[in-house]
């Protein structure tokens, strides 16, 4: 078990197993590794301690005691799951360290170009688990039980599952030397860059991946729905378009040593799950579940295994893409989790969390939660699998509760029967599951876009006109968001323009206004608009030709104030917080020099110290 724990910087890294003083250098050991993973953990079963942390690579990565405990308990399936053989699943935990590592400071460069669903987590860790439980007469309990866990702040579930499927079986046979070699290979990978295709060699295999990137308008929604071909995975193509990427016609240039590597294994996505497979038992309630996610409602997913619970939770939160999911979620959660008391208390309303659990004990513990989804083992056949039924929470029983969506919630929108017919027809005709998933994802994407576009249009109308922004006056304020005005605008600019579904859209918007997702969306959009306003004001100042005329009747205090404000805007722009062109920044610097030159020598010395 890694002896390092407690607060302090998360890394002071040198070679494997050795700590190095000082902060990270530009070419520090493990710098490239850290762009993908925080650490790799091995969790084993100890007869006296239970689950125990056996190894942490690199060994100088510092986990707090609480983080270690969480990783240990969440890396093994619950005893009720009865998982034999190999199982893969994922979990998500809070970071508990008091100080963030220097790596966190570099998140902005990646996050600014990545879609919200692929951004690095600032305060949580993902754990990607490969668990093996097999009979072994040489072990006292009669079973070999061990988990290999990749800990990362990136939500690349598909990539890390593929990586685990390569390295875990080899590790269980060859142990530590294999793990050290793999970590060294990952430390040679290029850092993830949104929109770029990367070749990632590991254990004689090359994984070819591409993380999506934001469009020109950042996280904003567009009215034009995504073409269906962009949602279909192309298993034979090098470049896999993301939702907002344009197809590229020429392959990326490869380094000479990469040309010697074997043909790559192309991953069509670093994060997207097989949505159709995940939602098979709940297809008739997909829109109800979409509404519950949109409103940030507390939801418990009770599944037979950690694999099913984690996949269902991740599938549910992906329903809102490209809208950012602003609530907490735990793909796999146990009674040993450090937040167990916080989430199960009856002294306050349930938190806005989506929990994935496998222990039937949670049915009794979380009976006061408003929505509980219980799913059973999937039954594959040519027809639509048996669908869970809507049931009242009062019908919840202990332990033997049947599959169903236990809720009193009534959906605001009518069910899309045409979609269900298309999916059922696809099953009967043995349509590829990739295509079924693309149809389902397309439906959810258009539903989210239809809901958000009216909000985007109304929010844009609150922006002051560009002609009202003048160089020498404080820029006008963004007008306040008035819910009643927005609701009145829906009559002629509502979701009915882009969505055929009928229902109580007004009621859905009213509930959305009270949700964490509206608050998160509004804060982000207001921040973007404020930055745009500041950028337009800076450009207006830069383009002004009469700065000398303006200074003639101004006091020294007003002139110095202008210098300080211009410098502040320049710092923001140079830190990429304001969308301003380089030419405008150069003109702003010339204005600052002109203004300072007009001041007395003593003030010049204060503003421009030697």
XYZ file of C-alpha atoms in Angstrom:
610
model
C 0.000 0.000 0.000
C 1.302 3.436 -0.904
C 2.631 4.989 2.328
C 2.139 8.547 1.130
C -1.103 10.193 2.128
C -2.570 13.385 3.460
C -2.624 16.886 2.084
C -0.025 18.675 0.052
C 0.778 18.675 -3.642
C -0.469 15.556 -5.379
C 2.828 14.961 -7.173
C 6.451 15.731 -6.759
C 7.480 13.208 -9.272
C 10.766 11.791 -10.425
C 11.471 8.290 -11.656
C 9.117 5.429 -10.966
C 9.095 4.823 -7.246
C 11.203 7.879 -6.401
C 10.023 11.311 -5.317
C 11.556 14.380 -6.898
C 11.574 17.754 -5.152
C 10.141 20.863 -6.733
C 7.325 21.558 -9.111
C 6.841 20.053 -12.521
C 9.340 21.018 -15.183
C 8.494 21.276 -18.845
C 9.860 17.815 -19.595
C 9.396 16.267 -16.154
C 9.177 12.487 -15.862
C 5.570 11.279 -15.973
C 4.362 14.582 -17.447
C 2.823 12.842 -20.478
C 1.426 10.053 -18.300
C -0.318 12.710 -16.195
C -2.045 14.122 -19.254
C -4.082 10.889 -19.388
C -4.010 9.263 -15.941
C -3.494 10.299 -12.343
C -2.312 6.853 -11.276
C -2.859 3.115 -11.663
C -3.987 1.131 -8.602
C -4.079 -2.563 -7.790
C -6.671 -3.611 -5.218
C -6.627 -7.092 -3.719
C -8.607 -8.973 -1.067
C -6.857 -9.402 2.264
C -8.299 -11.969 4.701
C -7.784 -9.635 7.647
C -8.344 -6.222 6.075
C -10.804 -6.985 3.302
C -10.172 -4.909 0.183
C -6.658 -3.452 0.370
C -4.583 -1.203 -1.869
C -1.660 -3.348 -2.993
C 0.109 -1.020 -5.425
C -0.020 2.549 -6.709
C 1.867 3.500 -9.870
C 3.649 5.838 -10.033
C 4.399 5.202 -6.388
C 4.804 8.856 -5.457
C 1.286 9.819 -6.444
C -0.392 10.970 -3.252
C -3.852 9.741 -2.370
C -5.548 10.781 0.852
C -6.713 8.050 3.228
C -10.328 8.786 2.292
C -9.548 8.452 -1.423
C -7.701 5.180 -0.814
C -10.633 3.808 1.143
C -13.106 4.807 -1.574
C -10.994 3.272 -4.340
C -10.646 0.007 -2.389
C -14.372 -0.439 -1.731
C -15.508 0.704 -5.180
C -13.045 -1.521 -7.040
C -14.809 -4.735 -5.977
C -18.369 -5.733 -6.897
C -20.852 -5.941 -4.077
C -21.232 -9.446 -2.620
C -24.820 -9.521 -3.976
C -23.537 -9.222 -7.560
C -21.892 -12.658 -7.639
C -19.502 -11.639 -10.430
C -17.337 -14.551 -11.534
C -14.679 -14.241 -14.202
C -13.701 -10.819 -15.558
C -15.843 -7.712 -15.086
C -15.353 -4.100 -16.168
C -17.105 -1.094 -14.648
C -16.422 2.451 -13.519
C -16.941 4.744 -10.543
C -16.545 8.436 -9.672
C -15.320 9.897 -6.382
C -14.657 13.322 -4.928
C -11.096 14.549 -4.682
C -10.222 15.125 -1.043
C -6.781 16.759 -1.207
C -6.466 20.263 0.193
C -4.192 21.468 -2.606
C -4.486 20.892 -6.310
C -1.465 19.774 -8.255
C 0.226 21.981 -10.887
C -1.410 19.807 -13.560
C -4.807 21.368 -12.763
C -3.545 24.776 -13.903
C -3.153 23.419 -17.442
C -6.741 22.143 -17.717
C -7.917 25.351 -19.368
C -5.940 24.744 -22.551
C -7.598 21.355 -23.058
C -11.074 22.208 -21.719
C -11.411 25.354 -23.837
C -11.342 23.245 -27.002
C -13.169 20.144 -25.779
C -16.948 19.550 -25.705
C -18.389 19.807 -22.193
C -18.873 16.029 -22.063
C -15.118 15.439 -22.577
C -13.637 18.077 -20.292
C -11.348 17.191 -17.401
C -13.030 16.958 -14.007
C -11.779 19.686 -11.638
C -12.949 18.058 -8.380
C -13.601 14.357 -9.054
C -11.693 11.254 -10.091
C -12.991 8.563 -12.417
C -12.023 5.007 -11.612
C -12.010 2.488 -14.485
C -11.974 -1.047 -13.085
C -11.037 -4.475 -14.435
C -12.004 -7.015 -11.765
C -11.121 -10.720 -11.882
C -12.591 -13.384 -9.613
C -11.734 -16.996 -10.419
C -11.396 -20.193 -8.428
C -7.873 -20.768 -7.164
C -7.111 -23.652 -4.796
C -3.774 -22.100 -3.851
C -5.567 -19.170 -2.185
C -6.934 -19.650 1.335
C -10.444 -18.418 0.442
C -10.443 -20.532 -2.693
C -10.724 -17.559 -5.049
C -8.319 -15.209 -6.780
C -9.792 -11.686 -6.402
C -8.030 -8.646 -7.724
C -8.806 -5.364 -9.510
C -6.698 -3.205 -11.772
C -7.907 0.413 -11.623
C -7.062 3.366 -13.853
C -7.637 6.660 -12.028
C -8.151 9.674 -14.281
C -9.904 13.023 -14.476
C -10.865 12.368 -18.100
C -14.304 10.824 -18.855
C -12.874 8.564 -21.596
C -14.747 5.426 -20.575
C -14.467 3.676 -23.962
C -10.747 4.339 -24.302
C -9.828 3.250 -20.784
C -12.002 0.134 -20.978
C -10.197 -0.831 -24.190
C -6.857 -0.124 -22.527
C -7.768 -2.262 -19.510
C -8.860 -5.153 -21.713
C -5.334 -5.164 -23.139
C -3.243 -4.736 -20.017
C -5.277 -6.339 -17.184
C -5.158 -9.994 -18.368
C -1.415 -9.612 -18.986
C -0.905 -7.993 -15.585
C -2.741 -10.755 -13.718
C -0.276 -13.221 -15.264
C 2.987 -11.242 -15.025
C 2.215 -8.730 -12.228
C 4.400 -5.696 -11.412
C 6.985 -5.753 -14.266
C 4.175 -5.650 -16.815
C 2.492 -2.695 -15.076
C 5.717 -0.724 -14.917
C 6.313 -1.266 -18.636
C 2.781 -0.154 -19.524
C 3.074 3.006 -17.415
C 6.332 3.831 -19.191
C 4.623 3.385 -22.572
C 1.740 5.684 -21.571
C 4.351 8.241 -20.514
C 5.389 8.384 -24.185
C 1.890 9.200 -25.454
C 1.173 12.680 -26.805
C -1.241 14.687 -24.671
C -4.922 14.627 -25.750
C -5.759 17.510 -28.092
C -9.410 18.144 -29.055
C -9.986 17.404 -32.728
C -6.688 15.593 -33.344
C -6.275 11.937 -34.226
C -3.688 10.263 -31.993
C -1.894 6.934 -32.200
C -1.351 5.465 -28.729
C 0.999 2.429 -28.703
C 0.733 -0.005 -25.804
C 1.810 -3.643 -25.497
C 2.391 -4.068 -29.230
C -1.017 -2.627 -30.151
C -1.777 0.881 -31.421
C -5.043 2.461 -30.259
C -6.151 5.200 -32.616
C -8.419 7.755 -30.972
C -9.790 11.200 -31.541
C -11.318 13.427 -28.886
C -14.055 15.707 -30.218
C -13.711 19.463 -30.261
C -16.016 22.405 -29.853
C -17.426 24.198 -32.874
C -16.743 27.821 -33.657
C -19.425 28.947 -31.271
C -17.985 27.036 -28.332
C -20.651 25.287 -26.325
C -23.563 27.051 -28.019
C -26.295 25.157 -29.794
C -26.949 25.428 -33.484
C -30.304 25.249 -35.162
C -29.107 22.802 -37.781
C -29.376 19.239 -36.439
C -26.361 17.003 -36.780
C -26.433 14.928 -39.985
C -27.111 11.283 -39.223
C -23.873 10.216 -40.947
C -21.879 12.146 -38.373
C -23.461 10.097 -35.612
C -22.595 6.763 -37.228
C -19.266 5.215 -36.254
C -16.945 4.390 -39.156
C -14.903 1.418 -38.034
C -12.650 1.497 -41.083
C -11.867 5.199 -41.227
C -8.916 6.924 -39.626
C -10.805 10.123 -38.843
C -13.996 9.708 -36.881
C -16.092 12.899 -36.976
C -17.409 14.154 -33.658
C -20.718 15.992 -33.346
C -19.276 19.351 -34.391
C -16.214 18.306 -36.387
C -16.057 18.509 -40.123
C -14.827 15.407 -41.939
C -11.180 15.610 -42.900
C -9.962 14.172 -46.160
C -6.268 13.688 -45.524
C -4.775 11.460 -42.828
C -2.581 13.069 -40.175
C 1.163 13.120 -40.692
C 2.830 10.332 -38.794
C 6.262 10.280 -37.212
C 8.726 7.964 -38.890
C 8.804 5.545 -35.951
C 4.987 5.285 -36.006
C 5.101 3.966 -39.571
C 6.793 0.854 -38.210
C 3.939 0.113 -35.805
C 1.197 -2.418 -36.591
C -2.117 -1.335 -38.111
C -4.011 0.620 -35.452
C -7.133 -0.480 -33.627
C -9.560 2.377 -34.315
C -11.817 3.432 -31.450
C -14.852 5.180 -32.913
C -15.246 7.212 -29.733
C -13.266 7.794 -26.558
C -16.401 8.096 -24.423
C -19.681 7.113 -26.075
C -21.365 3.934 -24.863
C -23.641 1.637 -26.844
C -26.722 3.659 -25.960
C -29.215 1.249 -27.499
C -27.872 -1.724 -25.557
C -27.862 0.268 -22.297
C -31.435 1.516 -22.767
C -32.984 -1.699 -24.111
C -35.103 -2.436 -21.016
C -36.267 1.211 -20.675
C -36.827 2.287 -24.290
C -40.515 3.044 -23.686
C -39.514 5.444 -20.896
C -36.517 7.123 -22.534
C -38.271 10.492 -22.762
C -39.413 10.324 -19.130
C -35.836 9.559 -18.084
C -34.586 12.382 -20.341
C -36.929 14.780 -18.529
C -35.752 13.560 -15.121
C -32.135 14.156 -16.186
C -32.982 17.579 -17.647
C -34.598 18.619 -14.359
C -31.711 17.276 -12.262
C -33.999 14.967 -10.302
C -32.504 12.531 -7.734
C -32.497 9.042 -9.248
C -31.309 5.648 -8.023
C -30.419 2.939 -10.561
C -30.504 -0.525 -8.965
C -28.858 -3.078 -11.251
C -27.664 -6.699 -10.896
C -23.980 -5.786 -11.397
C -21.586 -2.828 -11.234
C -21.125 -3.092 -15.003
C -24.861 -2.578 -15.615
C -25.263 0.139 -12.991
C -22.278 2.165 -14.207
C -23.251 1.875 -17.866
C -26.864 2.866 -17.175
C -25.825 5.916 -15.125
C -23.328 7.058 -17.770
C -25.926 6.504 -20.493
C -28.484 8.570 -18.559
C -26.215 11.562 -18.063
C -25.207 11.429 -21.739
C -28.868 11.999 -22.679
C -28.412 15.750 -22.268
C -25.444 16.180 -24.594
C -24.394 18.731 -25.658
C -25.893 20.428 -22.575
C -23.523 20.154 -19.625
C -24.652 17.777 -16.876
C -24.349 19.994 -13.786
C -25.440 17.538 -11.069
C -23.416 14.929 -9.229
C -23.470 11.318 -10.413
C -21.950 8.081 -9.171
C -21.887 5.215 -11.715
C -21.270 2.726 -8.877
C -21.954 3.456 -5.208
C -21.743 1.271 -2.080
C -22.701 1.487 1.576
C -19.004 1.955 2.402
C -18.750 5.185 0.415
C -17.696 8.250 2.414
C -20.819 10.112 1.163
C -23.215 7.323 2.198
C -24.678 9.247 5.154
C -24.880 12.457 3.144
C -26.880 10.808 0.353
C -29.147 8.631 2.520
C -30.148 11.080 5.268
C -33.873 11.674 5.718
C -33.443 15.005 7.524
C -33.338 16.898 4.224
C -34.483 16.474 0.637
C -32.496 13.986 -1.477
C -29.577 15.664 -3.277
C -29.488 16.153 -7.050
C -27.520 12.952 -7.680
C -27.812 9.947 -9.984
C -26.670 6.866 -8.043
C -25.830 3.470 -9.478
C -26.101 0.683 -6.885
C -26.267 -3.109 -6.768
C -27.071 -3.820 -3.112
C -30.852 -4.319 -2.577
C -30.332 -2.770 0.864
C -30.568 0.600 -0.912
C -34.239 -0.013 -1.717
C -35.035 0.323 1.951
C -32.430 3.006 2.681
C -33.471 5.228 -0.242
C -37.234 4.658 -0.143
C -37.697 8.396 0.382
C -36.014 9.178 -2.956
C -38.582 10.243 -5.584
C -37.325 8.072 -8.478
C -35.897 4.552 -8.383
C -35.105 2.583 -11.532
C -34.598 -1.145 -11.072
C -33.320 -3.088 -14.066
C -32.831 -6.841 -14.351
C -30.478 -9.020 -16.347
C -30.745 -8.271 -20.084
C -32.521 -10.891 -22.175
C -31.385 -10.895 -25.767
C -33.886 -11.812 -28.477
C -35.045 -10.660 -31.899
C -37.860 -8.623 -30.417
C -37.839 -5.632 -28.122
C -36.744 -6.836 -24.669
C -39.314 -6.806 -21.908
C -39.788 -3.199 -20.832
C -39.772 -2.068 -17.219
C -43.112 -0.662 -16.073
C -43.943 2.615 -14.402
C -44.872 1.894 -10.786
C -45.728 3.943 -7.736
C -42.990 4.240 -5.079
C -45.449 2.811 -2.533
C -45.067 -0.553 -4.281
C -41.380 -0.709 -3.417
C -40.605 -3.829 -1.415
C -37.439 -4.938 0.295
C -35.007 -7.208 -1.585
C -37.517 -8.815 -3.985
C -38.585 -5.630 -5.750
C -39.300 -6.344 -9.414
C -37.755 -4.343 -12.269
C -39.542 -1.076 -12.894
C -39.351 2.738 -12.796
C -40.791 3.633 -9.398
C -41.915 7.260 -9.569
C -44.949 9.528 -9.290
C -43.533 11.815 -11.981
C -45.754 12.372 -15.028
C -43.891 13.207 -18.231
C -44.636 16.621 -19.733
C -44.064 15.447 -23.315
C -45.878 12.741 -25.224
C -44.001 9.567 -26.083
C -42.439 9.380 -29.550
C -44.139 6.237 -30.839
C -42.546 6.605 -34.289
C -39.075 6.244 -32.756
C -40.048 3.067 -30.921
C -41.457 1.612 -34.131
C -38.244 2.379 -36.018
C -36.095 0.781 -33.325
C -38.342 -2.298 -33.140
C -38.292 -2.605 -36.925
C -34.508 -2.369 -36.794
C -34.379 -5.259 -34.317
C -36.619 -7.398 -36.485
C -34.499 -6.676 -39.568
C -31.299 -7.266 -37.580
C -30.111 -3.729 -38.218
C -26.573 -3.182 -36.796
C -26.627 -1.996 -33.198
C -24.350 0.888 -34.099
C -27.112 2.199 -36.343
C -29.763 1.670 -33.650
C -27.602 3.600 -31.193
C -27.095 6.395 -33.750
C -30.879 6.733 -34.228
C -31.483 6.867 -30.483
C -28.659 9.341 -29.886
C -29.935 11.488 -32.762
C -33.402 11.563 -31.195
C -32.076 12.630 -27.792
C -29.762 15.215 -29.337
C -32.585 16.806 -31.321
C -34.820 16.756 -28.251
C -32.184 18.603 -26.206
C -31.488 21.052 -29.019
C -35.196 21.788 -29.513
C -35.508 22.537 -25.803
C -32.405 24.730 -25.514
C -32.532 26.707 -28.800
C -35.419 28.981 -27.633
C -33.426 29.714 -24.457
C -30.365 30.527 -26.571
C -32.372 32.861 -28.812
C -33.897 34.696 -25.870
C -30.536 34.958 -24.104
C -28.957 36.419 -27.253
C -31.684 39.081 -27.349
C -30.494 40.328 -23.936
C -27.113 41.329 -25.360
C -26.688 45.094 -25.931
C -26.426 46.192 -29.574
C -22.886 46.658 -30.814
C -23.598 50.233 -31.885
C -24.324 51.107 -28.236
C -20.735 50.247 -27.254
C -18.547 53.362 -27.356
C -14.829 53.646 -26.509
C -14.873 56.110 -23.639
C -17.942 54.967 -21.736
C -18.548 51.959 -19.544
C -20.099 49.241 -21.731
C -23.861 48.714 -21.277
C -25.066 45.858 -19.086
C -26.610 42.584 -20.231
C -30.336 42.791 -19.607
C -31.771 40.480 -16.927
C -33.351 37.122 -17.815
C -37.107 37.427 -17.187
C -38.804 34.056 -17.102
C -42.272 35.397 -17.921
C -40.945 37.246 -20.981
C -39.222 34.090 -22.162
C -42.351 31.964 -21.703
C -44.370 34.488 -23.735
C -41.799 34.281 -26.530
C -42.422 30.534 -26.920
C -45.709 31.170 -28.715
C -43.876 32.245 -31.877
C -40.324 30.937 -31.237
C -40.770 27.786 -29.178
C -39.600 24.180 -29.540
C -42.563 23.412 -31.799
C -40.516 24.930 -34.657
C -37.935 22.140 -34.524
C -39.689 19.271 -32.691
C -42.851 17.400 -33.606
C -43.499 16.178 -30.065
C -46.559 17.599 -28.353
C -47.019 18.153 -24.646
C -46.722 20.669 -21.846
C -43.526 22.439 -22.913
C -44.359 25.464 -20.722
C -44.625 23.263 -17.634
C -41.296 21.619 -18.474
C -39.577 25.008 -18.814
C -41.035 26.190 -15.500
C -39.583 23.165 -13.714
C -36.309 23.537 -15.608
C -35.894 27.065 -14.218
C -35.652 25.535 -10.725
C -33.040 22.937 -11.707
C -29.227 22.993 -11.356
C -28.967 22.671 -15.139
C -30.678 26.002 -15.791
C -28.428 27.660 -13.233
C -25.318 26.074 -14.799
C -26.403 26.927 -18.359
C -27.325 30.521 -17.475
C -24.106 31.216 -15.567
C -21.974 29.887 -18.419
C -23.862 31.801 -21.123
C -23.875 35.001 -19.062
C -20.115 34.639 -18.540
C -19.532 34.156 -22.287
C -21.694 37.176 -23.135
C -19.945 39.364 -20.536
C -16.575 38.367 -22.018
C -17.843 39.169 -25.519
C -19.061 42.562 -24.282
C -15.655 43.295 -22.745
C -13.955 42.217 -25.983
C -16.183 44.493 -28.103
C -15.463 47.382 -25.751
C -11.703 46.754 -25.976
C -11.929 46.620 -29.785
C -13.883 49.895 -29.802
C -11.117 51.534 -27.736
C -8.427 50.096 -30.010
C -10.140 51.424 -33.138
C -10.693 54.897 -31.675
C -8.662 57.561 -33.494
C -9.229 60.473 -31.135
C -7.556 59.359 -27.909
C -5.550 62.604 -27.679
C -8.752 64.642 -28.016
C -10.393 62.571 -25.261
C -7.456 63.206 -22.894
C -7.516 67.018 -23.252
C -10.274 67.725 -20.712
C -9.631 64.719 -18.447
C -8.006 64.780 -15.033
C -4.890 62.752 -14.280
C -7.009 60.424 -12.135
C -9.288 59.638 -15.115
C -6.329 59.077 -17.431
C -4.589 56.746 -14.958
C -7.878 54.896 -14.497
C -8.030 54.340 -18.278
C -4.485 52.925 -18.265
C -5.290 50.506 -15.442
C -8.533 49.338 -17.100
C -6.841 48.845 -20.451
C -4.071 46.835 -18.829
C -6.618 44.673 -17.034
C -8.420 43.976 -20.322
C -5.115 43.157 -22.002
C -4.243 40.646 -19.285
C -7.660 38.994 -19.713
C -7.312 38.888 -23.494
C -3.771 37.525 -23.395
C -4.989 34.841 -20.999
C -7.548 33.866 -23.674
C -10.433 34.959 -21.464
C -11.524 37.540 -24.049
C -11.979 36.714 -27.761
C -9.841 39.538 -29.230
C -7.579 39.455 -32.291
C -3.837 39.961 -31.913
C -3.865 43.131 -34.039
C -6.357 44.730 -31.645
C -4.148 43.846 -28.688
C -1.163 45.551 -30.342
C -3.208 48.721 -30.930
C -4.320 48.648 -27.278
C -0.675 48.503 -26.191
C 0.098 51.539 -28.387
C -2.822 53.437 -26.810
C -1.460 52.638 -23.338
C 1.979 53.959 -24.324
C 0.421 57.115 -25.810
C -1.626 57.781 -22.693
C 1.285 57.185 -20.311
C 3.503 59.477 -22.419
C 1.089 62.362 -21.816
C 1.395 62.108 -18.038
C 3.945 63.818 -15.768
C 7.271 62.045 -15.275
C 6.487 61.022 -11.686
C 3.281 59.239 -12.743
C 5.085 57.641 -15.677
C 7.626 56.232 -13.239
C 4.802 54.772 -11.117
C 2.984 53.218 -14.083
C 6.166 52.012 -15.809
C 8.708 51.199 -13.099
C 12.228 50.403 -14.353
